CSV table of C-alpha atoms and ligand atoms in Angstrom, one decimal:
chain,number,residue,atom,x,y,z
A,552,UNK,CA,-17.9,-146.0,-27.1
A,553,UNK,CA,-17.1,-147.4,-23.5
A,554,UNK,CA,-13.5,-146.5,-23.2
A,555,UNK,CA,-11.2,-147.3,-20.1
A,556,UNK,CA,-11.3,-144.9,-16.8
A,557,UNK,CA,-7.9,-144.3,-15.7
A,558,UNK,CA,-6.9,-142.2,-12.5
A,559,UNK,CA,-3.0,-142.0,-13.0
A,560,UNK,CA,-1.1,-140.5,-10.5
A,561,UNK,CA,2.7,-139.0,-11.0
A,562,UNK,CA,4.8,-138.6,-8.1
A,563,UNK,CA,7.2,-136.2,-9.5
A,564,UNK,CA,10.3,-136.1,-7.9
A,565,UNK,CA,8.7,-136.7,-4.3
A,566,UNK,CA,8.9,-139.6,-1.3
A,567,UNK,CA,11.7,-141.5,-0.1
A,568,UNK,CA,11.8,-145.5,-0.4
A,569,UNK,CA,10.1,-145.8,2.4
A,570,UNK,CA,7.5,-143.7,2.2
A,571,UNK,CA,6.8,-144.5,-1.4
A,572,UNK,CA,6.1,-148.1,0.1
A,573,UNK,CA,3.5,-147.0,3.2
A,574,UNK,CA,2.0,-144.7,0.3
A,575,UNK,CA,1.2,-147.9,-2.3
A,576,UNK,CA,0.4,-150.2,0.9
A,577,UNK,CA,-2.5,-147.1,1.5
A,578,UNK,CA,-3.7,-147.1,-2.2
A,579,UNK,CA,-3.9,-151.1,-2.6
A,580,UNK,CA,-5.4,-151.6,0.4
A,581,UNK,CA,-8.3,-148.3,-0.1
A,582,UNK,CA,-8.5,-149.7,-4.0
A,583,UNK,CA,-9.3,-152.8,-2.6
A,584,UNK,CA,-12.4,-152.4,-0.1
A,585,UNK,CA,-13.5,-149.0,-1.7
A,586,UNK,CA,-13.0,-148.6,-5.2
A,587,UNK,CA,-15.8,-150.6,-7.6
A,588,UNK,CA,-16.5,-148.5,-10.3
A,589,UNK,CA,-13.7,-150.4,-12.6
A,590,UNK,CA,-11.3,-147.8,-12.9
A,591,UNK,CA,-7.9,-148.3,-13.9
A,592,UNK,CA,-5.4,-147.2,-11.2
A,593,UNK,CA,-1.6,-146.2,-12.6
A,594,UNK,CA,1.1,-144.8,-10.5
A,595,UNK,CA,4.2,-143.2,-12.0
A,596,UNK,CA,6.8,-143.1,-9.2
A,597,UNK,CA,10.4,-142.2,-9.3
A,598,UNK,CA,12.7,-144.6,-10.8
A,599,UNK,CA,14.5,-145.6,-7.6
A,600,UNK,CA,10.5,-146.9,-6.8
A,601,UNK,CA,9.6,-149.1,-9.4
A,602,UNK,CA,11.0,-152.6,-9.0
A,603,UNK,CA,10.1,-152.6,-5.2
A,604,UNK,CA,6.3,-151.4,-6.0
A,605,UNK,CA,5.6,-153.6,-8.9
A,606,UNK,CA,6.2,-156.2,-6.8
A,607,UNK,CA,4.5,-154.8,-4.0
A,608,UNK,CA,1.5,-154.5,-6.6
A,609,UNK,CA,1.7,-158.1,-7.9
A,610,UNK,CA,-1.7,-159.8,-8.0
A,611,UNK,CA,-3.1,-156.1,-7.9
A,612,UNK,CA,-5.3,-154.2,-10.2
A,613,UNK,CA,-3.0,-151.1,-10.2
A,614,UNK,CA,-0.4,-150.3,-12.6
A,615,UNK,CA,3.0,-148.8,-12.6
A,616,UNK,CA,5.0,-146.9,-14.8
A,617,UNK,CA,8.1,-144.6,-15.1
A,618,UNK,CA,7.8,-141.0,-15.6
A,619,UNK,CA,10.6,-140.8,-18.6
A,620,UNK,CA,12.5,-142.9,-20.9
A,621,UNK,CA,14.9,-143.3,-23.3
A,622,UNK,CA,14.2,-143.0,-26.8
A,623,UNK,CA,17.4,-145.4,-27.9
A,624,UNK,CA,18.1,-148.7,-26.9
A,625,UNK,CA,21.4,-148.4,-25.4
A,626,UNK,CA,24.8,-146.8,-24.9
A,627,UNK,CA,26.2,-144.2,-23.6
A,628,UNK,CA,23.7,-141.9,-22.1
A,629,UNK,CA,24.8,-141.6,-18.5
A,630,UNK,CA,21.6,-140.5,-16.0
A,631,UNK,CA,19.3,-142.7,-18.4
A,632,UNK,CA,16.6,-145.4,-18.6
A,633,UNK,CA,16.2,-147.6,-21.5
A,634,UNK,CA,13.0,-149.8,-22.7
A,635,UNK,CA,14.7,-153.2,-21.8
A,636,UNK,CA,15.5,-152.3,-18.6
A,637,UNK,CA,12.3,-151.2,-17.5
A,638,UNK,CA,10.5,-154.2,-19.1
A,639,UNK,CA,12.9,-156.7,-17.5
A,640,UNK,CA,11.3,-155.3,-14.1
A,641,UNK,CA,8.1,-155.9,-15.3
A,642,UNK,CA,7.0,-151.7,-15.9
A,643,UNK,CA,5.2,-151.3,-18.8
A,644,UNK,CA,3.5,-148.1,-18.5
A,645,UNK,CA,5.8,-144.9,-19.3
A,646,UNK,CA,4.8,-140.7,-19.7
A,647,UNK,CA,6.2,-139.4,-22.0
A,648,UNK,CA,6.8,-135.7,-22.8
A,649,UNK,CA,5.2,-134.9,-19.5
A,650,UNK,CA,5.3,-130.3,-19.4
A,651,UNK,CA,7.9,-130.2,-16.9
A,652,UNK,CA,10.7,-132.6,-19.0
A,653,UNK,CA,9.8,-130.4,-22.0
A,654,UNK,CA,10.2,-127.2,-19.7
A,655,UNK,CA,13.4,-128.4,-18.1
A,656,UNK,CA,14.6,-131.0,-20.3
A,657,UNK,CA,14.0,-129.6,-23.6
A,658,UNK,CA,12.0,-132.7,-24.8
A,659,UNK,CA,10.8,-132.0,-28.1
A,660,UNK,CA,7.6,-133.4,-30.0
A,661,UNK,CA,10.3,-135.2,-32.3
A,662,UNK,CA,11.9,-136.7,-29.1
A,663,UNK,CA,8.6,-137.5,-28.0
A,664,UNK,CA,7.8,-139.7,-31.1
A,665,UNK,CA,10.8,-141.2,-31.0
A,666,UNK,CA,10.5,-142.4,-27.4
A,667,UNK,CA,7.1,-143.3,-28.2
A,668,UNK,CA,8.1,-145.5,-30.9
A,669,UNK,CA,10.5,-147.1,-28.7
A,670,UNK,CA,8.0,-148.1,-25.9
A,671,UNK,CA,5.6,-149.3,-28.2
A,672,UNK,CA,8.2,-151.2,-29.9
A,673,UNK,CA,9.3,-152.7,-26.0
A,674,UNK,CA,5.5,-153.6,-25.3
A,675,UNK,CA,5.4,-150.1,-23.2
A,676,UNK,CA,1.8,-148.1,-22.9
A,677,UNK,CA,3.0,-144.5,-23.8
A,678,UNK,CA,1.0,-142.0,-21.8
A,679,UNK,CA,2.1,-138.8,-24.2
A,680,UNK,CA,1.2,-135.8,-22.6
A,681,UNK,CA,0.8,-132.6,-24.3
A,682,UNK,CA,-1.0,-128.7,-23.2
A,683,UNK,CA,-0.2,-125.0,-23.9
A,684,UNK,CA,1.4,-122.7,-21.7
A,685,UNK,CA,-0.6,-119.8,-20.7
A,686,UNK,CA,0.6,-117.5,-23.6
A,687,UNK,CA,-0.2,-119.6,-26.5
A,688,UNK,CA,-3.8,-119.9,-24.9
A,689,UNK,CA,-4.1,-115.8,-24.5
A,690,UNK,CA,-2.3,-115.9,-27.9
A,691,UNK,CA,-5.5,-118.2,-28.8
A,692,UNK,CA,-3.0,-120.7,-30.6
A,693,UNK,CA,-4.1,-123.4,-28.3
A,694,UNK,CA,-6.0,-125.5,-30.6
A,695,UNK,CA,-2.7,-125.3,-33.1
A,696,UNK,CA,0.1,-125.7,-30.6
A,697,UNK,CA,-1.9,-129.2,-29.4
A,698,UNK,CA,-2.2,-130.6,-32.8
A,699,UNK,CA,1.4,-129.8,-34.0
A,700,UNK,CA,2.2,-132.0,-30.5
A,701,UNK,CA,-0.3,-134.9,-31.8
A,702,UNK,CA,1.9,-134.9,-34.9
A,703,UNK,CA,4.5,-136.5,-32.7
A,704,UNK,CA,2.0,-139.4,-33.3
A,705,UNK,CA,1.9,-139.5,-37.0
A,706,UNK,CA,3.7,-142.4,-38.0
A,707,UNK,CA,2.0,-144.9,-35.7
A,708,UNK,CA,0.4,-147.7,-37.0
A,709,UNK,CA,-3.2,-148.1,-36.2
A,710,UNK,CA,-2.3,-150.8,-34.1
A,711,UNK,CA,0.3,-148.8,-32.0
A,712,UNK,CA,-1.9,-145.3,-31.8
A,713,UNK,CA,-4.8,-148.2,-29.9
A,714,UNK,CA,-2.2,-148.7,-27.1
A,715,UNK,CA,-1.6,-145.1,-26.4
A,716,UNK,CA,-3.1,-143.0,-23.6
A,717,UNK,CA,-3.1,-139.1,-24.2
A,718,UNK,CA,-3.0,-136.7,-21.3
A,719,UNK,CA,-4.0,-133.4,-22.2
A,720,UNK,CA,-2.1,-131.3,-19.3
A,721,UNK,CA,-2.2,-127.1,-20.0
A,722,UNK,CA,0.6,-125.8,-18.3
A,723,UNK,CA,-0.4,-123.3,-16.9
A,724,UNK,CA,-3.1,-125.7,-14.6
A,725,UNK,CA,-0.4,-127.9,-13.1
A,726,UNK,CA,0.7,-127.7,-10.0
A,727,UNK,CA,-1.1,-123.5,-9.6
A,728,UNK,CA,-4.6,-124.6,-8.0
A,729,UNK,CA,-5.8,-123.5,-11.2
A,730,UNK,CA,-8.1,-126.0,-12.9
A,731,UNK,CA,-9.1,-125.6,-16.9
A,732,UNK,CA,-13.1,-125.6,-16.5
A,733,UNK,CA,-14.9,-128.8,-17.4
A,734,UNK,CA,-16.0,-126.8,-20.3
A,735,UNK,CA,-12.5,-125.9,-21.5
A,736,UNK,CA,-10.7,-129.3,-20.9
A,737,UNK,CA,-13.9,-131.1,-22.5
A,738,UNK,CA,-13.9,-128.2,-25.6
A,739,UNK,CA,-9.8,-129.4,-26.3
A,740,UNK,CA,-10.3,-133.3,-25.7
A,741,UNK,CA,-13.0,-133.1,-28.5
A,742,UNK,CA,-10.6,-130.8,-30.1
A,743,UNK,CA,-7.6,-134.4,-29.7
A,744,UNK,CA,-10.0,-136.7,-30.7
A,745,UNK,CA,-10.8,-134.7,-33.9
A,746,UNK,CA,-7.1,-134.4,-34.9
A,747,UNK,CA,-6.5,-138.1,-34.3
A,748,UNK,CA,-9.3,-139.2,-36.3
A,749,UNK,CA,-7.5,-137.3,-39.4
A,750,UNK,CA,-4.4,-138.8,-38.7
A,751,UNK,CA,-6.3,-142.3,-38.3
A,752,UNK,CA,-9.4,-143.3,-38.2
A,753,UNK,CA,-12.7,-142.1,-36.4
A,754,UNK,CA,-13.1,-145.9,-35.2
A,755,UNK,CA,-9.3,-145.2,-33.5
A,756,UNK,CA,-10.2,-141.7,-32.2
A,757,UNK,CA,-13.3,-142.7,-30.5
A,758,UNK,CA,-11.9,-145.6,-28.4
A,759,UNK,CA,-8.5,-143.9,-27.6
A,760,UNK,CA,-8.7,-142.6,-23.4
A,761,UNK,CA,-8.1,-139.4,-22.9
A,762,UNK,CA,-6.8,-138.0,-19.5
A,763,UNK,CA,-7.1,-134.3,-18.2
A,764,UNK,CA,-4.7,-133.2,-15.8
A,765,UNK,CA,-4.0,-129.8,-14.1
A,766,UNK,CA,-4.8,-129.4,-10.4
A,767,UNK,CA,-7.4,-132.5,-10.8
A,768,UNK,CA,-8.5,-132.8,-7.0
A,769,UNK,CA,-11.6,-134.9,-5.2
A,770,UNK,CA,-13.6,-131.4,-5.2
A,771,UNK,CA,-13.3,-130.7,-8.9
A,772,UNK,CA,-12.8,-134.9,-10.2
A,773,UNK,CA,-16.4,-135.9,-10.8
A,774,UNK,CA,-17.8,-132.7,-12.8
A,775,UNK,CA,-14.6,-133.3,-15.0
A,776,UNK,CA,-15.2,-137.1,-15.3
A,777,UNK,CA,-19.1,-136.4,-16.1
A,778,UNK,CA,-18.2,-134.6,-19.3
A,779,UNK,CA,-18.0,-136.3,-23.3
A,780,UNK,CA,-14.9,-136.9,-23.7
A,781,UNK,CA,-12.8,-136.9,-20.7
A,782,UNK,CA,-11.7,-140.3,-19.8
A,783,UNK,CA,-10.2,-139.8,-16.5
A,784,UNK,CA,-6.7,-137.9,-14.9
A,785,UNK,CA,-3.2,-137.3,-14.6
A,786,UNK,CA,-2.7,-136.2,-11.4
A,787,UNK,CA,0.2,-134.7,-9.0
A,788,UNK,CA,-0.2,-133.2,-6.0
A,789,UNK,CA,-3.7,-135.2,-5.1
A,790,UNK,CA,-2.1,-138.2,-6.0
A,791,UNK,CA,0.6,-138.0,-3.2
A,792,UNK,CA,-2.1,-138.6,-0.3
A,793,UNK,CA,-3.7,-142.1,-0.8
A,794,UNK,CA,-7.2,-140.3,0.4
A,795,UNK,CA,-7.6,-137.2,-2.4
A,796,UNK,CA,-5.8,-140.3,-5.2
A,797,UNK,CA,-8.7,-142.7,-4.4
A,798,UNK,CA,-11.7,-140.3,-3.6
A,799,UNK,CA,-10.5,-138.9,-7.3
A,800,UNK,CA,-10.7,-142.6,-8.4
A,801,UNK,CA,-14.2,-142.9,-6.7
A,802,UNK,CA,-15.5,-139.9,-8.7
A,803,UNK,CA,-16.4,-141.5,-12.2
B,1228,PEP,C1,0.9,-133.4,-13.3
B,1228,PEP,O1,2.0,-133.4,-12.8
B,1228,PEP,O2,0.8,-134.0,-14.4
B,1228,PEP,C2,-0.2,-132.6,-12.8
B,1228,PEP,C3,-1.3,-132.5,-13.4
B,1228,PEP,O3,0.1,-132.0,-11.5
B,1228,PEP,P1,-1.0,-131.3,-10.6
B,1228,PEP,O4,-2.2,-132.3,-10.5
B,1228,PEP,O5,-0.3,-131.1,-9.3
B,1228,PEP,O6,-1.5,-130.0,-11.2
């Protein structure tokens, strides 16, 4: 199955206005004399970002998204970001349940599927990352803990699952220099697409994308894009220098 190759790149909580512009003038401009393999290019900056670089991206290939949003669709929620508003200007890519708003934020896999349901609903790509900490791996209860967070997907229509990107992210790879082997991440994305062919089809499982992301850099990107069943990154720190974002982007 020829799925989509997506290089996504979250910001976290990093650059200023400014420097969030020089950074997406870099990537265009790189995407645009360098990159011709066909991948997909997303960025997920900051909030304060978004309505400035989607239009900075405008006749570009490169997508945009937000990094969080609201699983209702209004009221009083202060510190929020609901559906409409990011549709109205023009971001329809969102993460969702990204390790570090779980972590800090106490997301849960039921407030996962709900804000999952209300992007899909808003004509939002969901980008629903899931991944064990380091003790439910030792623990060996890695295989488990990911499917009970693909259960957050359950009551998606086959329709809705096909716009849906997975990032499987283990916690304990992001942001520690320490990558999952090819091996391991390919062993767990086999292990995704297996649980969401039971919940759907095999047709649905085989043509979903699924990203890998934990310390993805330009040195370790093209073993990990040469394996089965990984379909391309999440990425954080590499994805702050417009270099180490594309040359990652280059790598499939
Ligand atoms: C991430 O933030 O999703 C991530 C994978 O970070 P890093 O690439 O820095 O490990």
């Amino acid at each position: 199955m020829n799925r989509k190759k997506i290089a996504a790149g979250n910001w976290k909580m990093h650059k200023t206005f400014t420097e969030g512009q020089g950074l997406v003038q870099e990537i265009r401009t790189m995407a645009e004399t360098e990159l011709m393999n066909n991948a997909q290019l997303l960025i997920f900056p900051p909030y304060i970002h978004l309505q400035s670089l989607a239009k900075q991206l405008e006749g570009s290939n490169i997508g945009i998204g937000a990094q969080n949003i609201h699983q209702n669709e209004q009221g009083a929620y202060t510190g929020e970001i609901s559906a409409a508003m990011l549709t109205s200007i023009g971001i329809h890519y969102t993460l969702v349940g990204h390790s570090e708003r779980r972590q800090y934020y106490n997301e849960t896999n039921e407030s996962c599927a709900a804000k999952i349901v209300t992007a899909l609903k808003h004509n939002i790509v969901p980008v629903y990352c899931i991944g064990e900490t380091l003790a439910e791996r030792e623990a060996n209860q890695h295989f488990s803990i990911v499917e009970t967070q693909l259960g957050a997907l359950k009551g998606l229509s086959n329709e809705g699952i096909t716009i849906c990107i997975i990032a499987y992210e283990p916690v304990w790879a992001i942001g520690t220099g320490v990558t999952a082997s090819s091996a391991q991440a390919n062993e767990m994305h086999i292990h995704i697409r297996k649980v969401i062919a039971g919940l759907f089809t095999e047709n649905v499982a085989q043509g979903i994308s699924i990203l890998y992301g934990g310390s993805v850099k330009p040195e370790n990107a093209k073993e990990l894009f040469a394996q089965s069943d990984i379909d391309g990154a999440l990425i954080g720190g590499a994805a702050l220098a417009s270099r180490d974002f594309i040359n990652i982007a280059k790598s499939f």
